[in-house]
Coordinates of C-alpha atoms and ligand atoms in Angstrom, one line a residue:
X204 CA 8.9 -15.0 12.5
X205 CA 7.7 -11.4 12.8
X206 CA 6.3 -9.0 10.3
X207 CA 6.3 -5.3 10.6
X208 CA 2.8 -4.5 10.1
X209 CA 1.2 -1.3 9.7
X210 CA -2.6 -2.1 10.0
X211 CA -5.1 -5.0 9.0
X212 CA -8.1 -3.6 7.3
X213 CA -11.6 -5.5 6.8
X214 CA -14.4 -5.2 4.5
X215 CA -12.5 -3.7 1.2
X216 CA -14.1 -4.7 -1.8
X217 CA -11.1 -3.6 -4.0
X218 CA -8.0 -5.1 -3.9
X219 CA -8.2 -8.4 -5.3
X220 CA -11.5 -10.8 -5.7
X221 CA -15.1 -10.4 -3.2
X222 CA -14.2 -9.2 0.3
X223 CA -11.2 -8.8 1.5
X224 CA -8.8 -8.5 4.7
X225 CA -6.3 -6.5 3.7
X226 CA -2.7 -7.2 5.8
X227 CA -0.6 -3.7 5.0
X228 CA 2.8 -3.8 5.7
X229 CA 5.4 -1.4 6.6
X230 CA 7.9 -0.3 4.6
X231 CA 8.9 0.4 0.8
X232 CA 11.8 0.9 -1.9
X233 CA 9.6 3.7 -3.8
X234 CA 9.1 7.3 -3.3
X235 CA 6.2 8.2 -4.9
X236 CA 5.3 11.9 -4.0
X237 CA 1.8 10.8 -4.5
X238 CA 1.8 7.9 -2.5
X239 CA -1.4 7.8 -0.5
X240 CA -0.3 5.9 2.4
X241 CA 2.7 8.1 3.8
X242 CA 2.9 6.3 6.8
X243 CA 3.5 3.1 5.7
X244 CA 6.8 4.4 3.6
X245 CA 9.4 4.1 6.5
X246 CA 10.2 0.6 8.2
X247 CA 10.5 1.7 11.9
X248 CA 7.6 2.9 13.6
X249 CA 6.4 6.0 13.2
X250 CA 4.5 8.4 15.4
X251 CA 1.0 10.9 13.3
X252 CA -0.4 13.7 15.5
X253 CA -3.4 14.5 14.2
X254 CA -3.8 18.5 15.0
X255 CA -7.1 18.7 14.2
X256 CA -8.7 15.7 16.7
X257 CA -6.5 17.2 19.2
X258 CA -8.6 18.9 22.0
X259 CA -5.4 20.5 23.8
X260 CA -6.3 19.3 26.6
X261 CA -2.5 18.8 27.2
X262 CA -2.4 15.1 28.9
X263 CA 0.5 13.9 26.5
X264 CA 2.6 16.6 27.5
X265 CA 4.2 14.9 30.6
X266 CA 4.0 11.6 29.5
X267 CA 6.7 12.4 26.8
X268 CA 10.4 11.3 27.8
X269 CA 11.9 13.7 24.9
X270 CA 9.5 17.1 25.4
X271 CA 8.8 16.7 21.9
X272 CA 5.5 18.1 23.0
X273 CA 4.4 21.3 24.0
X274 CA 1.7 23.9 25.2
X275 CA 1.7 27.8 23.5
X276 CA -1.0 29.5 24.1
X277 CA -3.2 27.0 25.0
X278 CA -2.6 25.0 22.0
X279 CA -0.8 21.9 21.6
X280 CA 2.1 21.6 19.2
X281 CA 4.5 18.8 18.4
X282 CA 8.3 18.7 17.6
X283 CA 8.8 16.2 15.4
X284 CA 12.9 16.5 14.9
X285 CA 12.6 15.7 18.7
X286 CA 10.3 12.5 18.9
X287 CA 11.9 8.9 19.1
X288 CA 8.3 7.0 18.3
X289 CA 8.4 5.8 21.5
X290 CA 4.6 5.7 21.7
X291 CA 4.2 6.5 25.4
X292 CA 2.0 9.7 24.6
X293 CA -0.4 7.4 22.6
X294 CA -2.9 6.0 25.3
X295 CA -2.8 9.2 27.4
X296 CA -4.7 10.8 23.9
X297 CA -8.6 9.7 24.6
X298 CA -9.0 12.0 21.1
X299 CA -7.5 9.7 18.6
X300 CA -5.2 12.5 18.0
X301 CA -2.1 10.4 18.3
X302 CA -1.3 7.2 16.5
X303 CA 2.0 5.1 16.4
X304 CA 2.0 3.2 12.9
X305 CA 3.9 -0.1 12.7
X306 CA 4.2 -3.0 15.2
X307 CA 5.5 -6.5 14.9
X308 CA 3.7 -9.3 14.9
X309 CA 3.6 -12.9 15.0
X310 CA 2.6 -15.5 11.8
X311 CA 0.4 -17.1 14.4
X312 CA -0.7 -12.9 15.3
X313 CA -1.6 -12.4 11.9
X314 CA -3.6 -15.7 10.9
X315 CA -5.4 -15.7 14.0
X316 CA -7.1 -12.2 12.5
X317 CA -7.3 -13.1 9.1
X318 CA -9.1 -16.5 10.3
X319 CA -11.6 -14.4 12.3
X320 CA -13.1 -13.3 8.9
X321 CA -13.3 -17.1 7.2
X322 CA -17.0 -16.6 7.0
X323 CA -17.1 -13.6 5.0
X324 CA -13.8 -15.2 2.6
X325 CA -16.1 -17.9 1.6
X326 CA -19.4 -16.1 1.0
X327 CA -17.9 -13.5 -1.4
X328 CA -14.8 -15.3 -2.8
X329 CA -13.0 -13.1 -1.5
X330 CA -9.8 -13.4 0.9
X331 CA -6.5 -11.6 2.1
X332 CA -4.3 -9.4 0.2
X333 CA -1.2 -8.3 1.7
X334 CA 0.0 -4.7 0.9
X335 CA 2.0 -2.1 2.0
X336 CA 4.3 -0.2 1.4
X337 CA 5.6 -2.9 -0.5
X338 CA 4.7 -6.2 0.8
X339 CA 7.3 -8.2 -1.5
X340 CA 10.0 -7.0 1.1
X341 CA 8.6 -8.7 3.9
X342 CA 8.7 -11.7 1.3
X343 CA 9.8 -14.5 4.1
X344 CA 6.9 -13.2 6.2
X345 CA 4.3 -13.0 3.2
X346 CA 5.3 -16.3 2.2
X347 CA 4.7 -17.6 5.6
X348 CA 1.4 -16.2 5.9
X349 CA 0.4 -17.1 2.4
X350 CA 1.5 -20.7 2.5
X351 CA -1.0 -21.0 5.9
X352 CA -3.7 -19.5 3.8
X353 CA -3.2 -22.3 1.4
X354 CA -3.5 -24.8 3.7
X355 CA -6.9 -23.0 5.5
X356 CA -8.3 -22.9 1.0
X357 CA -8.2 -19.1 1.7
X358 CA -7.5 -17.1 -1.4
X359 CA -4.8 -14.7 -1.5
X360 CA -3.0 -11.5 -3.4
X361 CA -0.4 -9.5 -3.1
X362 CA 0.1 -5.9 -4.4
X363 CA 3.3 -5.1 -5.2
X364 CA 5.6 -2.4 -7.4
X365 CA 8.0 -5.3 -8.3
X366 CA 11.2 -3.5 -7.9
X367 CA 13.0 -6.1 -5.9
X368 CA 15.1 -8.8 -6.6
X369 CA 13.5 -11.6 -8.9
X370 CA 14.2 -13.7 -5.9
X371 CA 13.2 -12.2 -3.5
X372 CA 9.6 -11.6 -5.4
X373 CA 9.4 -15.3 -6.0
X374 CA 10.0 -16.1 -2.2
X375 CA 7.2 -14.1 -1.5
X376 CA 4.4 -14.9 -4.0
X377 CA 5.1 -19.0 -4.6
X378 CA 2.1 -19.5 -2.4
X379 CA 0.1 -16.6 -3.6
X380 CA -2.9 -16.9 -6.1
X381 CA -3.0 -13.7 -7.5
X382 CA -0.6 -10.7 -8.4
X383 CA -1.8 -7.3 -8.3
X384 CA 1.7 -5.8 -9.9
X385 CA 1.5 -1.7 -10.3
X386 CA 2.7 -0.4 -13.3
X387 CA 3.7 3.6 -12.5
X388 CA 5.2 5.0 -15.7
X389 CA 6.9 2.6 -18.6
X390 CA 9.5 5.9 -18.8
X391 CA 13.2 5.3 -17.6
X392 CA 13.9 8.8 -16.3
X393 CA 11.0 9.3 -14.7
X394 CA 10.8 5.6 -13.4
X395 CA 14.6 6.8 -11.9
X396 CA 12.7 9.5 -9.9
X397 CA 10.8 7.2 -7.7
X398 CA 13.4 4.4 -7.5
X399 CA 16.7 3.2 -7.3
X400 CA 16.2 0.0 -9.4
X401 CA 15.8 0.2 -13.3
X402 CA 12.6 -0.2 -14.8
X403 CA 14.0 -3.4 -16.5
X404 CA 14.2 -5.1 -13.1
X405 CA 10.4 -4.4 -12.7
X406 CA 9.0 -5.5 -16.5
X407 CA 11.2 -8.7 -16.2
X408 CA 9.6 -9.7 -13.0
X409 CA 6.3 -9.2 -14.4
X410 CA 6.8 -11.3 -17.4
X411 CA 8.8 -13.9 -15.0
X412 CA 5.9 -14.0 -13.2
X413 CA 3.6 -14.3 -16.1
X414 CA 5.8 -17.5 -17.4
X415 CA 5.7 -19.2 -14.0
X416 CA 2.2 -19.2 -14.7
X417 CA 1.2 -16.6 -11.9
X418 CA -2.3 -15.1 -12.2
X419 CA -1.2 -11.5 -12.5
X420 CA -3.9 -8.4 -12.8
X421 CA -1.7 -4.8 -13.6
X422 CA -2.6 -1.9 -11.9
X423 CA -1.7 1.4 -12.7
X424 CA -2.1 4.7 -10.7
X425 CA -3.3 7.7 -12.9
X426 CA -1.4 10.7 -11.9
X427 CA -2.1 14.2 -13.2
X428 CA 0.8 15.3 -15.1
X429 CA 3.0 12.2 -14.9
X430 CA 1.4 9.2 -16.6
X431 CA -2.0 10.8 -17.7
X432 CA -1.7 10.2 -21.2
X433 CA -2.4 8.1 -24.2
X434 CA 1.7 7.1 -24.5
X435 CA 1.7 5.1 -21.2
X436 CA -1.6 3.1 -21.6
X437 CA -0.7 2.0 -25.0
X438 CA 2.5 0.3 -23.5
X439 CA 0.9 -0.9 -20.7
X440 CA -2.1 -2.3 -23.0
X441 CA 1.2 -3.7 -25.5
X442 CA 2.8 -5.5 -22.1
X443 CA -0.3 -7.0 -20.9
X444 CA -0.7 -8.4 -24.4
X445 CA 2.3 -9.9 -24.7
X446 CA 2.3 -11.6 -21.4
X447 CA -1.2 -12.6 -21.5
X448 CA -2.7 -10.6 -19.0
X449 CA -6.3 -10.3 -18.9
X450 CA -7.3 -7.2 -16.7
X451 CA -5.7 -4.2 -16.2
X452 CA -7.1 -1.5 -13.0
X453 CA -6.9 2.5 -13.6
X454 CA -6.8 4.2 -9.9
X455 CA -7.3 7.5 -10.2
X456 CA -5.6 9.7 -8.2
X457 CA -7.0 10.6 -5.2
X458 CA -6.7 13.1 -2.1
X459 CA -7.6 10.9 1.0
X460 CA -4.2 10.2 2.4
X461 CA -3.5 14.1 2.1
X462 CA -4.1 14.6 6.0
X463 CA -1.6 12.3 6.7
X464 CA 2.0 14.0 5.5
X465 CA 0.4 16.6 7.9
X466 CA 0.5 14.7 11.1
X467 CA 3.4 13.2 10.0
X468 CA 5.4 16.3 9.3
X469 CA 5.8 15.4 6.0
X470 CA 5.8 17.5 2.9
X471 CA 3.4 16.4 0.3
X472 CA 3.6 17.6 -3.4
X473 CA 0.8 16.9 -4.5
X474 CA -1.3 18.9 -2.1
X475 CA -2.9 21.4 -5.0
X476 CA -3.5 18.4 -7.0
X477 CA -7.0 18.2 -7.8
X478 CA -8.6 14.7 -7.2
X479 CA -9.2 12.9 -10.7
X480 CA -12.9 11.6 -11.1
X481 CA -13.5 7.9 -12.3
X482 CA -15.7 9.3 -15.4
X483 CA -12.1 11.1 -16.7
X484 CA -10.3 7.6 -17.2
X485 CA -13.1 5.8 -19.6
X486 CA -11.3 7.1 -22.8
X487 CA -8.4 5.3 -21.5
X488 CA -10.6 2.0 -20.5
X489 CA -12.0 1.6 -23.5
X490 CA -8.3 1.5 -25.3
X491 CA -7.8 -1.4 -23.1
X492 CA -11.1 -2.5 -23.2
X493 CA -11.1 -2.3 -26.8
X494 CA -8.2 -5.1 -27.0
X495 CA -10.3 -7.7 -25.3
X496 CA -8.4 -6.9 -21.6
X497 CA -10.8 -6.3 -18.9
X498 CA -10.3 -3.1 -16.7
X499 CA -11.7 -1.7 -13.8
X500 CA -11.6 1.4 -12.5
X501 CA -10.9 1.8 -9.0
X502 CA -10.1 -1.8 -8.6
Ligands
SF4_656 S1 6.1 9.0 20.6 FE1 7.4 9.2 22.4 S2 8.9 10.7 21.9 FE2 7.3 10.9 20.4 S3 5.9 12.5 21.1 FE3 5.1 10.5 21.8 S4 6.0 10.2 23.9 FE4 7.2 11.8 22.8
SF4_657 S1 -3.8 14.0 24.8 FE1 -4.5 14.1 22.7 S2 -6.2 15.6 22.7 FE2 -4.9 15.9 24.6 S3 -3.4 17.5 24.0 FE3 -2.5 15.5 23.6 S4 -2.9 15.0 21.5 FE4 -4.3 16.7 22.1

């Protein structure tokens, strides 16, 4: 069995409980125009030249089948419409300008890295937590991965928007110990702007998995101008009290995977946005602090 992985991370601290690895995987259902990790949003690989590492010293330029690359002026430029992410400029780029996101790779792949770091797993209680794009849609893969990290007593999570199929989630998170299920907006339009599965889909699998007797921790994204306000934490405070969840994360919006639509080509609406500072969400922390849930932000 092969995933499509995007990248395995070490040393995060956020992300579920003490250290973690973190196992991204690529691919998602949702379009969120502020989605930090661009590159993870399509399934197929996917080729990022970074302009600004690039020292044009023009040693890609042959090496690509499609002349999607070019020299003007003594600068080097890309054509993106052109490129089929074959990946054959990559290792001619000593700069780290170019980088092909996504490759398959084994269970066996996977658990071989993530058993490197058993040390650290059991010193800080931490584990691995698979992410994505959204992990829950690799859910035979996941559940592979995460029923061998039973066996090895290494704990896991799994982040995930929820907006699949209820079996489909369940495939993928039987063997996982804790759901880290992100709550974007509890409005219906606006909900319809970053997917094509109702809202309903995504509260029923929460509570589904809530009854099943999952260890579930919300998240929620704070986005300037979209779910920034009193209205949404109140229902997300009223949800996690009626399905007895006991922490709920505020991650304020950031600008760190900004550079990234850029190297992808990508437009990025969010761009202007100013970056929200930790210290702005405590009013909304103490609401859900206030009604004995525990929330951290930046979890
Ligand atoms: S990934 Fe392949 S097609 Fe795209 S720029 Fe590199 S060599 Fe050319
Ligand atoms: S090989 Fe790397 S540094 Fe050289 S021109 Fe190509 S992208 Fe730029």
């Amino acid at each position: 069995m092969k995933g499509n992985i995007l990248n395995i991370e070490r040393y995060h601290y956020t992300d579920g409980n003490g250290i973690r690895i973190m196992v991204f995987m690529k691919g998602c259902n949702l379009r969120c125009p502020w989605c930090s990790n661009p590159e993870s949003q399509r399934y197929d690989r996917q080729l990022a030249f970074n302009k600004n590492k690039c020292v044009n010293c023009g040693r890609c330029i042959p090496a690509c089948p499609q002349q999607a690359i070019y020299m003007d002026n003594g600068k080097v430029y890309m054509n993106h419409s052109l490129c089929h992410n074959c990946g054959k400029c990559v290792n001619t780029c000593f700069s780290d300008a170019r980088i092909l996101y996504g490759k398959e790779m084994s269970v066996d792949e996977v658990m071989a890295e993530i058993l490197k770091e058993r040390s650290y797993f059991v010193r800080s209680k931490g584990g691995v937590t698979f992410s994505g794009g959204e992990a829950a849609l690799q859910a035979d893969f996941v559940r592979e991965c995460s029923r061998r990290c039973r066996l090895e007593y290494i704990n896991t999570a799994i982040e995930t928007a929820g907006a699949v199929r209820w079996e489909t989630l369940w495939h993928g998170v039987e063997y996982i110990d804790e759901v880290l299920f992100d709550i974007k907006t509890l409005n219906v339009v606006d909900f319809g702007k970053l997917s094509d599965e109702p809202l309903q889909l995504v509260l029923d699998n929460l509570s589904r998995l809530c009854d099943k007797g999952k260890k579930v921790r919300i998240r929620c994204p704070i986005i300037p101008g979209f779910n920034d306000h009193l209205e949404f934490i109140q229902g997300v405070v009223k949800i996690a009290l009626e399905n007895g969840i006991e922490q709920i994360d505020l991650l304020p919006f950031h600008q760190m995977g900004s550079y990234k639509y850029k190297s992808l080509d990508k437009p990025y609406a969010y761009k202007e946005e100013k970056a929200l500072e930790k210290d702005a969400l405590i009013p909304f922390a103490e609401i859900i602090r206030e009604k004995g849930i525990k929330c951290l932000i930046g979890g």
